[in-house]
Each structure stands twice: as structure tokens, then as C-alpha cells.
PDB file of C-alpha atoms (C1' of nucleotides) in Angstrom:
ATOM      1  CA  MET A   1     -75.461-160.780 -87.936  1.00  0.00           C
ATOM      2  CA  LYS A   2     -72.323-161.001 -90.032  1.00  0.00           C
ATOM      3  CA  ASP A   3     -73.369-157.903 -91.949  1.00  0.00           C
ATOM      4  CA  ILE A   4     -74.326-156.058 -88.805  1.00  0.00           C
ATOM      5  CA  LYS A   5     -70.875-156.677 -87.390  1.00  0.00           C
ATOM      6  CA  HIS A   6     -69.442-155.389 -90.625  1.00  0.00           C
ATOM      7  CA  PHE A   7     -71.759-152.457 -90.548  1.00  0.00           C
ATOM      8  CA  LEU A   8     -70.712-151.555 -87.022  1.00  0.00           C
ATOM      9  CA  ARG A   9     -67.038-151.918 -87.819  1.00  0.00           C
ATOM     10  CA  GLN A  10     -67.475-149.762 -90.908  1.00  0.00           C
ATOM     11  CA  ASN A  11     -68.741-147.107 -88.572  1.00  0.00           C
ATOM     12  CA  SER A  12     -65.839-147.472 -86.146  1.00  0.00           C
ATOM     13  CA  LEU A  13     -67.979-149.191 -83.576  1.00  0.00           C
ATOM     14  CA  ARG A  14     -66.780-152.326 -81.921  1.00  0.00           C
ATOM     15  CA  PRO A  15     -69.415-154.984 -82.591  1.00  0.00           C
ATOM     16  CA  THR A  16     -70.142-156.000 -79.040  1.00  0.00           C
ATOM     17  CA  LYS A  17     -72.959-158.390 -78.202  1.00  0.00           C
ATOM     18  CA  GLN A  18     -75.175-155.530 -77.044  1.00  0.00           C
ATOM     19  CA  ARG A  19     -74.530-153.295 -80.004  1.00  0.00           C
ATOM     20  CA  VAL A  20     -75.190-156.130 -82.411  1.00  0.00           C
ATOM     21  CA  ILE A  21     -78.541-156.868 -80.792  1.00  0.00           C
ATOM     22  CA  ILE A  22     -79.560-153.223 -80.774  1.00  0.00           C
ATOM     23  CA  ALA A  23     -78.327-152.552 -84.308  1.00  0.00           C
ATOM     24  CA  ASN A  24     -80.085-155.666 -85.581  1.00  0.00           C
ATOM     25  CA  TYR A  25     -83.295-154.369 -84.176  1.00  0.00           C
ATOM     26  CA  LEU A  26     -82.903-150.723 -85.202  1.00  0.00           C
ATOM     27  CA  PHE A  27     -81.540-151.303 -88.689  1.00  0.00           C
ATOM     28  CA  ASP A  28     -83.744-154.150 -89.838  1.00  0.00           C
ATOM     29  CA  GLY A  29     -84.952-152.177 -92.838  1.00  0.00           C
ATOM     30  CA  VAL A  30     -88.033-150.748 -91.175  1.00  0.00           C
ATOM     31  CA  ASN A  31     -87.628-147.147 -90.089  1.00  0.00           C
ATOM     32  CA  LYS A  32     -88.293-146.604 -86.425  1.00  0.00           C
ATOM     33  CA  HIS A  33     -88.678-143.863 -83.886  1.00  0.00           C
ATOM     34  CA  VAL A  34     -87.401-144.894 -80.486  1.00  0.00           C
ATOM     35  CA  THR A  35     -86.682-143.455 -77.090  1.00  0.00           C
ATOM     36  CA  ALA A  36     -84.407-145.063 -74.534  1.00  0.00           C
ATOM     37  CA  GLU A  37     -87.558-146.263 -72.837  1.00  0.00           C
ATOM     38  CA  THR A  38     -89.307-147.776 -75.847  1.00  0.00           C
ATOM     39  CA  LEU A  39     -86.075-149.446 -76.919  1.00  0.00           C
ATOM     40  CA  SER A  40     -85.546-150.823 -73.432  1.00  0.00           C
ATOM     41  CA  ASN A  41     -89.079-152.255 -73.419  1.00  0.00           C
ATOM     42  CA  LYS A  42     -88.535-153.855 -76.793  1.00  0.00           C
ATOM     43  CA  LEU A  43     -85.259-155.394 -75.654  1.00  0.00           C
ATOM     44  CA  LEU A  44     -86.876-156.686 -72.483  1.00  0.00           C
ATOM     45  CA  LYS A  45     -89.496-158.450 -74.582  1.00  0.00           C
ATOM     46  CA  MET A  46     -86.686-159.941 -76.647  1.00  0.00           C
ATOM     47  CA  LYS A  47     -85.147-161.082 -73.369  1.00  0.00           C
ATOM     48  CA  ALA A  48     -81.951-159.259 -74.196  1.00  0.00           C
ATOM     49  CA  GLY A  49     -80.594-158.304 -70.821  1.00  0.00           C
ATOM     50  CA  ILE A  50     -79.091-154.966 -71.746  1.00  0.00           C
ATOM     51  CA  SER A  51     -78.734-152.328 -69.081  1.00  0.00           C
ATOM     52  CA  LEU A  52     -80.333-148.919 -69.422  1.00  0.00           C
ATOM     53  CA  ALA A  53     -76.903-147.319 -69.292  1.00  0.00           C
ATOM     54  CA  THR A  54     -75.837-149.325 -72.326  1.00  0.00           C
ATOM     55  CA  ILE A  55     -79.017-148.416 -74.145  1.00  0.00           C
ATOM     56  CA  TYR A  56     -78.283-144.749 -73.593  1.00  0.00           C
ATOM     57  CA  ASN A  57     -74.642-145.218 -74.516  1.00  0.00           C
ATOM     58  CA  THR A  58     -75.492-147.111 -77.661  1.00  0.00           C
ATOM     59  CA  LEU A  59     -78.135-144.681 -78.875  1.00  0.00           C
ATOM     60  CA  HIS A  60     -75.669-141.911 -78.300  1.00  0.00           C
ATOM     61  CA  ASP A  61     -72.840-143.758 -80.051  1.00  0.00           C
ATOM     62  CA  PHE A  62     -75.031-144.503 -83.055  1.00  0.00           C
ATOM     63  CA  TYR A  63     -76.129-140.898 -83.133  1.00  0.00           C
ATOM     64  CA  GLU A  64     -72.530-139.691 -83.009  1.00  0.00           C
ATOM     65  CA  LYS A  65     -71.742-141.864 -86.018  1.00  0.00           C
ATOM     66  CA  GLY A  66     -74.712-140.451 -87.904  1.00  0.00           C
ATOM     67  CA  LEU A  67     -76.652-143.692 -87.848  1.00  0.00           C
ATOM     68  CA  LEU A  68     -79.523-142.094 -85.984  1.00  0.00           C
ATOM     69  CA  LYS A  69     -81.156-138.726 -86.077  1.00  0.00           C
ATOM     70  CA  LYS A  70     -82.227-136.927 -82.940  1.00  0.00           C
ATOM     71  CA  LEU A  71     -85.715-135.472 -83.052  1.00  0.00           C
ATOM     72  CA  MET A  72     -87.010-132.519 -81.104  1.00  0.00           C
ATOM     73  CA  ILE A  73     -90.557-133.583 -80.600  1.00  0.00           C
ATOM     74  CA  ASN A  74     -91.289-132.915 -77.020  1.00  0.00           C
ATOM     75  CA  SER A  75     -89.532-131.853 -73.926  1.00  0.00           C
ATOM     76  CA  GLU A  76     -90.049-134.988 -71.957  1.00  0.00           C
ATOM     77  CA  ARG A  77     -87.730-137.383 -73.645  1.00  0.00           C
ATOM     78  CA  VAL A  78     -85.365-137.728 -76.583  1.00  0.00           C
ATOM     79  CA  TYR A  79     -86.540-139.434 -79.754  1.00  0.00           C
ATOM     80  CA  PHE A  80     -84.171-141.110 -82.166  1.00  0.00           C
ATOM     81  CA  ASP A  81     -85.062-141.791 -85.777  1.00  0.00           C
ATOM     82  CA  THR A  82     -83.474-144.552 -87.819  1.00  0.00           C
ATOM     83  CA  ASN A  83     -84.348-142.599 -90.949  1.00  0.00           C
ATOM     84  CA  THR A  84     -81.425-140.214 -91.255  1.00  0.00           C
ATOM     85  CA  GLU A  85     -82.557-138.766 -94.586  1.00  0.00           C
ATOM     86  CA  HIS A  86     -84.033-135.324 -94.471  1.00  0.00           C
ATOM     87  CA  HIS A  87     -87.755-135.757 -93.968  1.00  0.00           C
ATOM     88  CA  HIS A  88     -90.696-134.494 -91.996  1.00  0.00           C
ATOM     89  CA  HIS A  89     -93.234-135.915 -89.556  1.00  0.00           C
ATOM     90  CA  PHE A  90     -96.792-136.183 -88.528  1.00  0.00           C
ATOM     91  CA  TYR A  91     -97.091-136.165 -84.786  1.00  0.00           C
ATOM     92  CA  SER A  92    -100.000-137.307 -82.707  1.00  0.00           C
ATOM     93  CA  LYS A  93     -99.619-136.036 -79.203  1.00  0.00           C
ATOM     94  CA  LYS A  94    -102.491-138.198 -78.065  1.00  0.00           C
ATOM     95  CA  ASP A  95    -100.863-141.372 -79.342  1.00  0.00           C
ATOM     96  CA  GLN A  96     -97.345-140.131 -78.638  1.00  0.00           C
ATOM     97  CA  LYS A  97     -96.603-141.358 -82.119  1.00  0.00           C
ATOM     98  CA  LEU A  98     -94.558-140.082 -85.006  1.00  0.00           C
ATOM     99  CA  ILE A  99     -95.146-140.933 -88.639  1.00  0.00           C
ATOM    100  CA  ASP A 100     -92.603-140.219 -91.356  1.00  0.00           C
ATOM    101  CA  ILE A 101     -93.492-137.935 -94.200  1.00  0.00           C
ATOM    102  CA  ASN A 102     -91.327-139.174 -97.001  1.00  0.00           C
ATOM    103  CA  VAL A 103     -92.659-137.080 -99.862  1.00  0.00           C
ATOM    104  CA  ASP A 104     -90.975-133.870-100.868  1.00  0.00           C
ATOM    105  CA  MET A 105     -92.567-130.795 -99.406  1.00  0.00           C
ATOM    106  CA  LYS A 106     -91.785-127.230-100.168  1.00  0.00           C
ATOM    107  CA  VAL A 107     -91.960-124.277 -97.807  1.00  0.00           C
ATOM    108  CA  SER A 108     -92.581-120.963 -99.520  1.00  0.00           C
ATOM    109  CA  GLY A 109     -92.559-117.457 -98.152  1.00  0.00           C
ATOM    110  CA  LEU A 110     -89.567-118.046 -95.938  1.00  0.00           C
ATOM    111  CA  PRO A 111     -88.003-114.765 -94.822  1.00  0.00           C
ATOM    112  CA  LYS A 112     -84.272-114.125 -94.988  1.00  0.00           C
ATOM    113  CA  PRO A 113     -82.393-115.579 -92.047  1.00  0.00           C
ATOM    114  CA  PRO A 114     -80.914-113.095 -89.569  1.00  0.00           C
ATOM    115  CA  LYS A 115     -77.611-111.384 -90.417  1.00  0.00           C
ATOM    116  CA  ASN A 116     -74.663-113.725 -90.637  1.00  0.00           C
ATOM    117  CA  LYS A 117     -76.804-116.779 -90.202  1.00  0.00           C
ATOM    118  CA  LYS A 118     -77.303-119.498 -92.769  1.00  0.00           C
ATOM    119  CA  ILE A 119     -80.204-121.881 -93.017  1.00  0.00           C
ATOM    120  CA  ASN A 120     -79.133-125.382 -92.188  1.00  0.00           C
ATOM    121  CA  LYS A 121     -82.373-127.284 -92.574  1.00  0.00           C
ATOM    122  CA  ILE A 122     -86.083-126.814 -92.466  1.00  0.00           C
ATOM    123  CA  GLU A 123     -88.144-129.096 -90.313  1.00  0.00           C
ATOM    124  CA  VAL A 124     -91.872-129.405 -90.664  1.00  0.00           C
ATOM    125  CA  LEU A 125     -93.901-131.016 -87.924  1.00  0.00           C
ATOM    126  CA  VAL A 126     -97.538-131.633 -88.726  1.00  0.00           C
ATOM    127  CA  HIS A 127     -99.558-131.933 -85.555  1.00  0.00           C
ATOM    128  CA  LEU A 128    -102.540-134.250 -85.689  1.00  0.00           C
ATOM    129  CA  ASP A 129    -105.687-133.642 -83.738  1.00  0.00           C
ATOM    130  CA  ASN A 130    -106.742-137.111 -82.804  1.00  0.00           C
TER     131      ASN A 130
ATOM    132  CA  MET B   1    -100.260-102.371 -63.200  1.00  0.00           C
ATOM    133  CA  LYS B   2    -103.946-101.568 -63.088  1.00  0.00           C
ATOM    134  CA  ASP B   3    -104.383-103.065 -66.558  1.00  0.00           C
ATOM    135  CA  ILE B   4    -102.266-106.081 -65.745  1.00  0.00           C
ATOM    136  CA  LYS B   5    -104.470-106.780 -62.758  1.00  0.00           C
ATOM    137  CA  HIS B   6    -107.468-106.434 -65.013  1.00  0.00           C
ATOM    138  CA  PHE B   7    -105.859-108.603 -67.589  1.00  0.00           C
ATOM    139  CA  LEU B   8    -105.191-111.322 -65.036  1.00  0.00           C
ATOM    140  CA  ARG B   9    -108.685-111.146 -63.640  1.00  0.00           C
ATOM    141  CA  GLN B  10    -110.124-111.325 -67.135  1.00  0.00           C
ATOM    142  CA  ASN B  11    -108.272-114.589 -67.454  1.00  0.00           C
ATOM    143  CA  SER B  12    -109.548-115.941 -64.143  1.00  0.00           C
ATOM    144  CA  LEU B  13    -106.210-115.502 -62.478  1.00  0.00           C
ATOM    145  CA  ARG B  14    -105.985-113.878 -59.089  1.00  0.00           C
ATOM    146  CA  PRO B  15    -103.659-110.907 -59.473  1.00  0.00           C
ATOM    147  CA  THR B  16    -101.142-111.732 -56.812  1.00  0.00           C
ATOM    148  CA  LYS B  17     -97.969-109.728 -56.388  1.00  0.00           C
ATOM    149  CA  GLN B  18     -95.907-112.408 -58.079  1.00  0.00           C
ATOM    150  CA  ARG B  19     -98.228-112.880 -61.026  1.00  0.00           C
ATOM    151  CA  VAL B  20     -98.417-109.150 -61.599  1.00  0.00           C
ATOM    152  CA  ILE B  21     -94.630-108.868 -61.700  1.00  0.00           C
ATOM    153  CA  ILE B  22     -94.264-111.822 -64.048  1.00  0.00           C
ATOM    154  CA  ALA B  23     -97.140-110.754 -66.301  1.00  0.00           C
ATOM    155  CA  ASN B  24     -95.788-107.212 -66.453  1.00  0.00           C
ATOM    156  CA  TYR B  25     -92.523-108.564 -67.692  1.00  0.00           C
ATOM    157  CA  LEU B  26     -93.893-111.170 -70.090  1.00  0.00           C
ATOM    158  CA  PHE B  27     -96.675-109.097 -71.610  1.00  0.00           C
ATOM    159  CA  ASP B  28     -94.926-105.774 -72.037  1.00  0.00           C
ATOM    160  CA  GLY B  29     -95.634-105.744 -75.750  1.00  0.00           C
ATOM    161  CA  VAL B  30     -92.371-107.364 -76.805  1.00  0.00           C
ATOM    162  CA  ASN B  31     -92.724-111.021 -77.679  1.00  0.00           C
ATOM    163  CA  LYS B  32     -90.453-113.274 -75.699  1.00  0.00           C
ATOM    164  CA  HIS B  33     -89.278-116.842 -75.478  1.00  0.00           C
ATOM    165  CA  VAL B  34     -88.581-117.881 -71.924  1.00  0.00           C
ATOM    166  CA  THR B  35     -87.753-120.937 -69.899  1.00  0.00           C
ATOM    167  CA  ALA B  36     -88.254-121.226 -66.157  1.00  0.00           C
ATOM    168  CA  GLU B  37     -84.538-120.608 -65.859  1.00  0.00           C
ATOM    169  CA  THR B  38     -84.265-117.525 -68.072  1.00  0.00           C
ATOM    170  CA  LEU B  39     -87.327-116.035 -66.405  1.00  0.00           C
ATOM    171  CA  SER B  40     -85.899-116.728 -62.973  1.00  0.00           C
ATOM    172  CA  ASN B  41     -82.639-115.010 -63.944  1.00  0.00           C
ATOM    173  CA  LYS B  42     -84.517-112.019 -65.256  1.00  0.00           C
ATOM    174  CA  LEU B  43     -86.545-111.772 -62.066  1.00  0.00           C
ATOM    175  CA  LEU B  44     -83.440-112.064 -59.942  1.00  0.00           C
ATOM    176  CA  LYS B  45     -81.955-109.107 -61.799  1.00  0.00           C
ATOM    177  CA  MET B  46     -85.169-107.192 -61.134  1.00  0.00           C
ATOM    178  CA  LYS B  47     -84.743-108.116 -57.488  1.00  0.00           C
ATOM    179  CA  ALA B  48     -88.156-109.717 -57.450  1.00  0.00           C
ATOM    180  CA  GLY B  49     -87.810-112.460 -54.887  1.00  0.00           C
ATOM    181  CA  ILE B  50     -90.026-115.023 -56.526  1.00  0.00           C
ATOM    182  CA  SER B  51     -89.429-118.673 -55.824  1.00  0.00           C
ATOM    183  CA  LEU B  52     -88.719-121.144 -58.572  1.00  0.00           C
ATOM    184  CA  ALA B  53     -91.845-123.085 -57.636  1.00  0.00           C
ATOM    185  CA  THR B  54     -93.943-119.993 -58.250  1.00  0.00           C
ATOM    186  CA  ILE B  55     -92.233-119.361 -61.553  1.00  0.00           C
ATOM    187  CA  TYR B  56     -93.118-122.857 -62.682  1.00  0.00           C
ATOM    188  CA  ASN B  57     -96.646-122.519 -61.321  1.00  0.00           C
ATOM    189  CA  THR B  58     -97.167-119.174 -62.992  1.00  0.00           C
ATOM    190  CA  LEU B  59     -95.828-120.225 -66.383  1.00  0.00           C
ATOM    191  CA  HIS B  60     -98.060-123.245 -66.202  1.00  0.00           C
ATOM    192  CA  ASP B  61    -101.099-121.184 -65.122  1.00  0.00           C
ATOM    193  CA  PHE B  62    -100.549-118.689 -67.943  1.00  0.00           C
ATOM    194  CA  TYR B  63    -100.168-121.540 -70.370  1.00  0.00           C
ATOM    195  CA  GLU B  64    -103.395-123.160 -69.157  1.00  0.00           C
ATOM    196  CA  LYS B  65    -105.208-119.882 -69.806  1.00  0.00           C
ATOM    197  CA  GLY B  66    -103.787-119.685 -73.287  1.00  0.00           C
ATOM    198  CA  LEU B  67    -101.597-116.686 -72.533  1.00  0.00           C
ATOM    199  CA  LEU B  68     -98.455-118.580 -73.428  1.00  0.00           C
ATOM    200  CA  LYS B  69     -97.588-121.140 -76.008  1.00  0.00           C
ATOM    201  CA  LYS B  70     -95.393-124.118 -75.239  1.00  0.00           C
ATOM    202  CA  LEU B  71     -92.651-124.786 -77.753  1.00  0.00           C
ATOM    203  CA  MET B  72     -91.033-128.103 -78.473  1.00  0.00           C
ATOM    204  CA  ILE B  73     -87.568-126.996 -79.319  1.00  0.00           C
ATOM    205  CA  ASN B  74     -85.336-129.291 -77.440  1.00  0.00           C
ATOM    206  CA  SER B  75     -85.514-131.980 -74.876  1.00  0.00           C
ATOM    207  CA  GLU B  76     -83.597-130.224 -72.198  1.00  0.00           C
ATOM    208  CA  ARG B  77     -86.085-127.661 -71.065  1.00  0.00           C
ATOM    209  CA  VAL B  78     -89.491-126.227 -71.851  1.00  0.00           C
ATOM    210  CA  TYR B  79     -89.762-122.992 -73.802  1.00  0.00           C
ATOM    211  CA  PHE B  80     -92.737-120.680 -73.475  1.00  0.00           C
ATOM    212  CA  ASP B  81     -93.626-118.137 -76.127  1.00  0.00           C
ATOM    213  CA  THR B  82     -95.579-114.988 -75.396  1.00  0.00           C
ATOM    214  CA  ASN B  83     -96.623-114.906 -79.026  1.00  0.00           C
ATOM    215  CA  THR B  84     -99.646-117.189 -79.046  1.00  0.00           C
ATOM    216  CA  GLU B  85    -100.513-116.539 -82.696  1.00  0.00           C
ATOM    217  CA  HIS B  86     -99.689-119.290 -85.100  1.00  0.00           C
ATOM    218  CA  HIS B  87     -96.175-118.629 -86.328  1.00  0.00           C
ATOM    219  CA  HIS B  88     -92.879-120.298 -87.025  1.00  0.00           C
ATOM    220  CA  HIS B  89     -89.307-119.989 -85.813  1.00  0.00           C
ATOM    221  CA  PHE B  90     -85.696-119.759 -86.691  1.00  0.00           C
ATOM    222  CA  TYR B  91     -83.614-121.681 -84.200  1.00  0.00           C
ATOM    223  CA  SER B  92     -79.935-121.363 -83.554  1.00  0.00           C
ATOM    224  CA  LYS B  93     -78.736-124.307 -81.576  1.00  0.00           C
ATOM    225  CA  LYS B  94     -75.390-122.673 -81.038  1.00  0.00           C
ATOM    226  CA  ASP B  95     -76.949-119.583 -79.501  1.00  0.00           C
ATOM    227  CA  GLN B  96     -79.829-121.523 -77.944  1.00  0.00           C
ATOM    228  CA  LYS B  97     -81.974-118.777 -79.380  1.00  0.00           C
ATOM    229  CA  LEU B  98     -85.328-118.648 -81.101  1.00  0.00           C
ATOM    230  CA  ILE B  99     -86.449-115.951 -83.494  1.00  0.00           C
ATOM    231  CA  ASP B 100     -90.048-115.527 -84.540  1.00  0.00           C
ATOM    232  CA  ILE B 101     -91.019-115.830 -88.166  1.00  0.00           C
ATOM    233  CA  ASN B 102     -94.064-113.662 -88.428  1.00  0.00           C
ATOM    234  CA  VAL B 103     -94.624-113.747 -92.171  1.00  0.00           C
ATOM    235  CA  ASP B 104     -97.041-116.162 -93.726  1.00  0.00           C
ATOM    236  CA  MET B 105     -95.433-119.287 -95.071  1.00  0.00           C
ATOM    237  CA  LYS B 106     -97.008-122.020 -97.047  1.00  0.00           C
ATOM    238  CA  VAL B 107     -96.141-125.681 -97.048  1.00  0.00           C
ATOM    239  CA  SER B 108     -96.932-127.489-100.271  1.00  0.00           C
ATOM    240  CA  GLY B 109     -96.788-131.151-101.138  1.00  0.00           C
ATOM    241  CA  LEU B 110     -98.202-132.246 -97.807  1.00  0.00           C
ATOM    242  CA  PRO B 111     -99.496-135.815 -97.971  1.00  0.00           C
ATOM    243  CA  LYS B 112    -102.879-136.825 -96.612  1.00  0.00           C
ATOM    244  CA  PRO B 113    -102.860-137.419 -92.875  1.00  0.00           C
ATOM    245  CA  PRO B 114    -103.308-141.008 -91.712  1.00  0.00           C
ATOM    246  CA  LYS B 115    -106.818-142.489 -91.608  1.00  0.00           C
ATOM    247  CA  ASN B 116    -109.134-140.842 -89.094  1.00  0.00           C
ATOM    248  CA  LYS B 117    -106.617-138.182 -88.229  1.00  0.00           C
ATOM    249  CA  LYS B 118    -107.007-134.497 -88.864  1.00  0.00           C
ATOM    250  CA  ILE B 119    -104.280-131.924 -89.218  1.00  0.00           C
ATOM    251  CA  ASN B 120    -104.269-129.564 -86.289  1.00  0.00           C
ATOM    252  CA  LYS B 121    -101.394-127.285 -87.138  1.00  0.00           C
ATOM    253  CA  ILE B 122     -98.213-127.187 -89.126  1.00  0.00           C
ATOM    254  CA  GLU B 123     -95.057-126.082 -87.420  1.00  0.00           C
ATOM    255  CA  VAL B 124     -91.970-125.082 -89.323  1.00  0.00           C
ATOM    256  CA  LEU B 125     -88.661-124.855 -87.546  1.00  0.00           C
ATOM    257  CA  VAL B 126     -85.814-123.373 -89.557  1.00  0.00           C
ATOM    258  CA  HIS B 127     -82.495-124.478 -88.151  1.00  0.00           C
ATOM    259  CA  LEU B 128     -79.640-122.015 -88.489  1.00  0.00           C
ATOM    260  CA  ASP B 129     -76.078-123.074 -88.943  1.00  0.00           C
ATOM    261  CA  ASN B 130     -74.201-120.489 -87.021  1.00  0.00           C
TER     262      ASN B 130
ATOM    263  C1'  DT C   1     -53.184-165.880 -75.564  1.00  0.00           C
ATOM    264  C1'  DA C   2     -51.785-161.754 -72.920  1.00  0.00           C
ATOM    265  C1'  DT C   3     -52.491-157.155 -73.157  1.00  0.00           C
ATOM    266  C1'  DC C   4     -55.092-153.221 -73.255  1.00  0.00           C
ATOM    267  C1'  DA C   5     -58.223-149.979 -75.047  1.00  0.00           C
ATOM    268  C1'  DG C   6     -62.828-149.799 -75.426  1.00  0.00           C
ATOM    269  C1'  DT C   7     -67.430-151.418 -73.377  1.00  0.00           C
ATOM    270  C1'  DT C   8     -70.875-152.668 -70.078  1.00  0.00           C
ATOM    271  C1'  DT C   9     -72.962-152.193 -65.787  1.00  0.00           C
ATOM    272  C1'  DA C  10     -75.166-151.024 -61.173  1.00  0.00           C
ATOM    273  C1'  DG C  11     -75.898-147.534 -58.786  1.00  0.00           C
ATOM    274  C1'  DA C  12     -74.946-142.769 -57.636  1.00  0.00           C
ATOM    275  C1'  DA C  13     -75.472-138.172 -59.279  1.00  0.00           C
ATOM    276  C1'  DC C  14     -77.619-134.601 -61.855  1.00  0.00           C
ATOM    277  C1'  DG C  15     -80.847-131.143 -63.550  1.00  0.00           C
ATOM    278  C1'  DA C  16     -85.328-129.821 -64.904  1.00  0.00           C
ATOM    279  C1'  DT C  17     -89.667-130.114 -63.179  1.00  0.00           C
ATOM    280  C1'  DT C  18     -93.423-131.432 -59.975  1.00  0.00           C
ATOM    281  C1'  DC C  19     -95.157-132.346 -55.474  1.00  0.00           C
ATOM    282  C1'  DT C  20     -96.083-131.570 -50.496  1.00  0.00           C
ATOM    283  C1'  DA C  21     -97.790-129.413 -46.811  1.00  0.00           C
ATOM    284  C1'  DA C  22     -97.210-125.362 -44.161  1.00  0.00           C
ATOM    285  C1'  DT C  23     -97.758-120.447 -44.378  1.00  0.00           C
ATOM    286  C1'  DG C  24     -99.544-116.369 -46.518  1.00  0.00           C
ATOM    287  C1'  DT C  25    -102.931-113.482 -49.066  1.00  0.00           C
ATOM    288  C1'  DA C  26    -106.824-111.965 -52.209  1.00  0.00           C
ATOM    289  C1'  DT C  27    -111.698-112.265 -52.256  1.00  0.00           C
ATOM    290  C1'  DT C  28    -116.320-112.629 -50.277  1.00  0.00           C
ATOM    291  C1'  DG C  29    -120.107-111.408 -47.973  1.00  0.00           C
ATOM    292  C1'  DA C  30    -122.010-110.144 -43.518  1.00  0.00           C
TER     293       DA C  30
ATOM    294  C1'  DT D   1    -114.494-103.534 -42.223  1.00  0.00           C
ATOM    295  C1'  DC D   2    -113.208-108.041 -41.019  1.00  0.00           C
ATOM    296  C1'  DA D   3    -113.519-112.995 -40.626  1.00  0.00           C
ATOM    297  C1'  DA D   4    -113.766-116.874 -43.142  1.00  0.00           C
ATOM    298  C1'  DT D   5    -112.110-119.425 -46.823  1.00  0.00           C
ATOM    299  C1'  DA D   6    -110.440-120.572 -51.147  1.00  0.00           C
ATOM    300  C1'  DC D   7    -106.601-119.912 -53.649  1.00  0.00           C
ATOM    301  C1'  DA D   8    -101.262-118.874 -53.971  1.00  0.00           C
ATOM    302  C1'  DT D   9     -96.613-119.039 -52.571  1.00  0.00           C
ATOM    303  C1'  DT D  10     -92.788-121.310 -50.786  1.00  0.00           C
ATOM    304  C1'  DA D  11     -88.781-124.326 -49.231  1.00  0.00           C
ATOM    305  C1'  DG D  12     -87.472-128.387 -49.619  1.00  0.00           C
ATOM    306  C1'  DA D  13     -88.371-133.200 -50.816  1.00  0.00           C
ATOM    307  C1'  DA D  14     -89.500-136.193 -54.524  1.00  0.00           C
ATOM    308  C1'  DT D  15     -89.553-137.646 -59.318  1.00  0.00           C
ATOM    309  C1'  DC D  16     -87.960-138.813 -63.715  1.00  0.00           C
ATOM    310  C1'  DG D  17     -85.147-138.855 -67.745  1.00  0.00           C
ATOM    311  C1'  DT D  18     -80.510-138.915 -68.490  1.00  0.00           C
ATOM    312  C1'  DT D  19     -75.455-138.851 -67.478  1.00  0.00           C
ATOM    313  C1'  DC D  20     -71.608-140.110 -64.695  1.00  0.00           C
ATOM    314  C1'  DT D  21     -68.465-143.172 -62.058  1.00  0.00           C
ATOM    315  C1'  DA D  22     -65.559-146.659 -61.347  1.00  0.00           C
ATOM    316  C1'  DA D  23     -65.207-151.499 -61.292  1.00  0.00           C
ATOM    317  C1'  DA D  24     -65.691-155.689 -63.991  1.00  0.00           C
ATOM    318  C1'  DC D  25     -65.663-157.432 -68.658  1.00  0.00           C
ATOM    319  C1'  DT D  26     -64.546-158.269 -73.599  1.00  0.00           C
ATOM    320  C1'  DG D  27     -63.091-157.558 -78.474  1.00  0.00           C
ATOM    321  C1'  DA D  28     -58.920-156.461 -81.034  1.00  0.00           C
ATOM    322  C1'  DT D  29     -53.972-156.716 -81.595  1.00  0.00           C
ATOM    323  C1'  DA D  30     -49.545-158.554 -81.597  1.00  0.00           C
TER     324       DA D  30
END
DNA sequence: TATCAGTTTAGAACGATTCTAATGTATTGA
DNA sequence: TCAATACATTAGAATCGTTCTAAACTGATA
């Protein structure tokens, strides 16, 4: 709690009740992939009465401060990842679940980027069958 | 025209006026990335009065028949790719533009997939800076 | 502790997409 | 060829994730 408030302040975020609850959940040491919906469900179970608007605001605020990564997994909703290190994912469409790939992978055979463009990062998504 | 009608029939799609126009544009030999919106704009310029509903229906029908690939690029809209071969992409967020990577790339260092899961396909997205 | 900038909220608005149900059209088979 | 019918198209309504609005609230500051 104390440290979460610190943590929020360090990131220029006012440690409001709602942000503290959400940050405590998201940054508990276990990496997570959440959407506004899954986070809302989790918070409902915790009986934290936090409005959807605040959930969206907070995810966005945390993202702006670099505390969350935005993932482009599907076109139906936005996924946020508490693991902000560069890493890759397994994705099971069937389970609608993402799994971190934390080992180093190398991509070889990459062509030159188009004129005047620079490669920012390489993202590998490994689709699972079942 | 004749061949497009054939092509549609071969894929169990009734060659209606609208489908012929859209297929002629999409499958003209040049690979394309389209969204319902970009396709609609293109059709407007061609003065083809095709309703948005039909554009969505047609993209979906073509996708169902395997004539288009769905891309998961961002969460704001759905991208369809006329290149249905397995390939990768450069993506410029700034330009909202995708560029095919048609050379063979290899990903090494991939960990084993989770228990009981099989790798379906590996997708590499190379983000460009500018 | 009063002030005030920043935050939360319910509900409205928005934008991409899907649905509905009425109208239109390609196919079929007599 | 033409009628019947199964499939397509369409405008507009509905849906759903997300963002916006503007009023009420609260943490920080002096």
C-alpha cells in the first residue's frame, strides 16, 4: 500500500483510492494481460466499486506513464500487459489467452526496412492451434 | 470479368455485380491491405455505389472462403490482406501502413509451446519508427 | 483547513461492425 | 424462357468497446 502510493507518485500519478487498488492488483509481481473487461470483472469480484470509466482512464494513465504495454492481439478489444520488457507471446485464439515468451528469440532473414524507415521493434506472435 | 465470375463461382460465391466489382479490385494481381473503410473510399472513387453493409458482407464472405487473410494489427479496425500466403509485415503506426515481407524469415530460440498445445503459425510484425 | 487542480463517475456519444427485414437478383429446372 | 426460390443487397437500427462530458469529489498545497 505504502509502496504503491510511492510508486504512483514516482510516476506522477496521484495515488487515489481507485488507482491504488488497481495498481496493487496489476503490479503484484505476477505479470498479467488484462482488458478493461477482465480487469473490471476482477475488481467486481474484489468488491471494489470502480466505474468502467475509471478503469479505462486508469489503464490509459498507466500506459501513458509506461507502466503498461499495449498489445495488438485482436481487433475486438485492447490488451494491456504488465510486462513492459520487450518480449513475445503465445496466443491461443480458442482460449483467448496470451502467454509470455520470456526467452530471447532471434529473427533472421529480415529484409531492409523501406527507405527512410528505421526498425523500432520486432514482435513475434506464436499462434497456438488448440 | 469473365474470369472473375469464374473465380467467384469456383469459390462457391454467386457472382453478383457488387462482388465482381470488389473482387476485380482486390484480386487484380497487386497485393493489398484493406479495411472496410479504405475499400469503401476506393469504391466511392470508382463510383461503384456499393453499400457499407455489402462491403462488410463481401469482405467477410471472401475471408470465409479463404480468399482474404485477417490481420491483427490494431484494435481500431480490421485489416484484410489479399496475400493469403504465410508472410510477415512491416508496420508503420505513423502512416497506418502495412508492407509485406515476402522473404523467408526464421525465428530461433522459440520455447516449447505449453502442454497440449501445438504451434499453428508464427507471425512477425516489424514496427517501424517513422 | 480552504483552495484548487486533478480525479471519478453516470450516462451520453462515438465509431466500427453486425443485424434486421424488406427489396432485389442470380440460378434452377420445367 | 420464365417462375419459383434461394441467396444478396441495402438502409437504417442495434450492438459493443471505448471515449467524452460535465458535475461531484478528493488529494495536494499553502
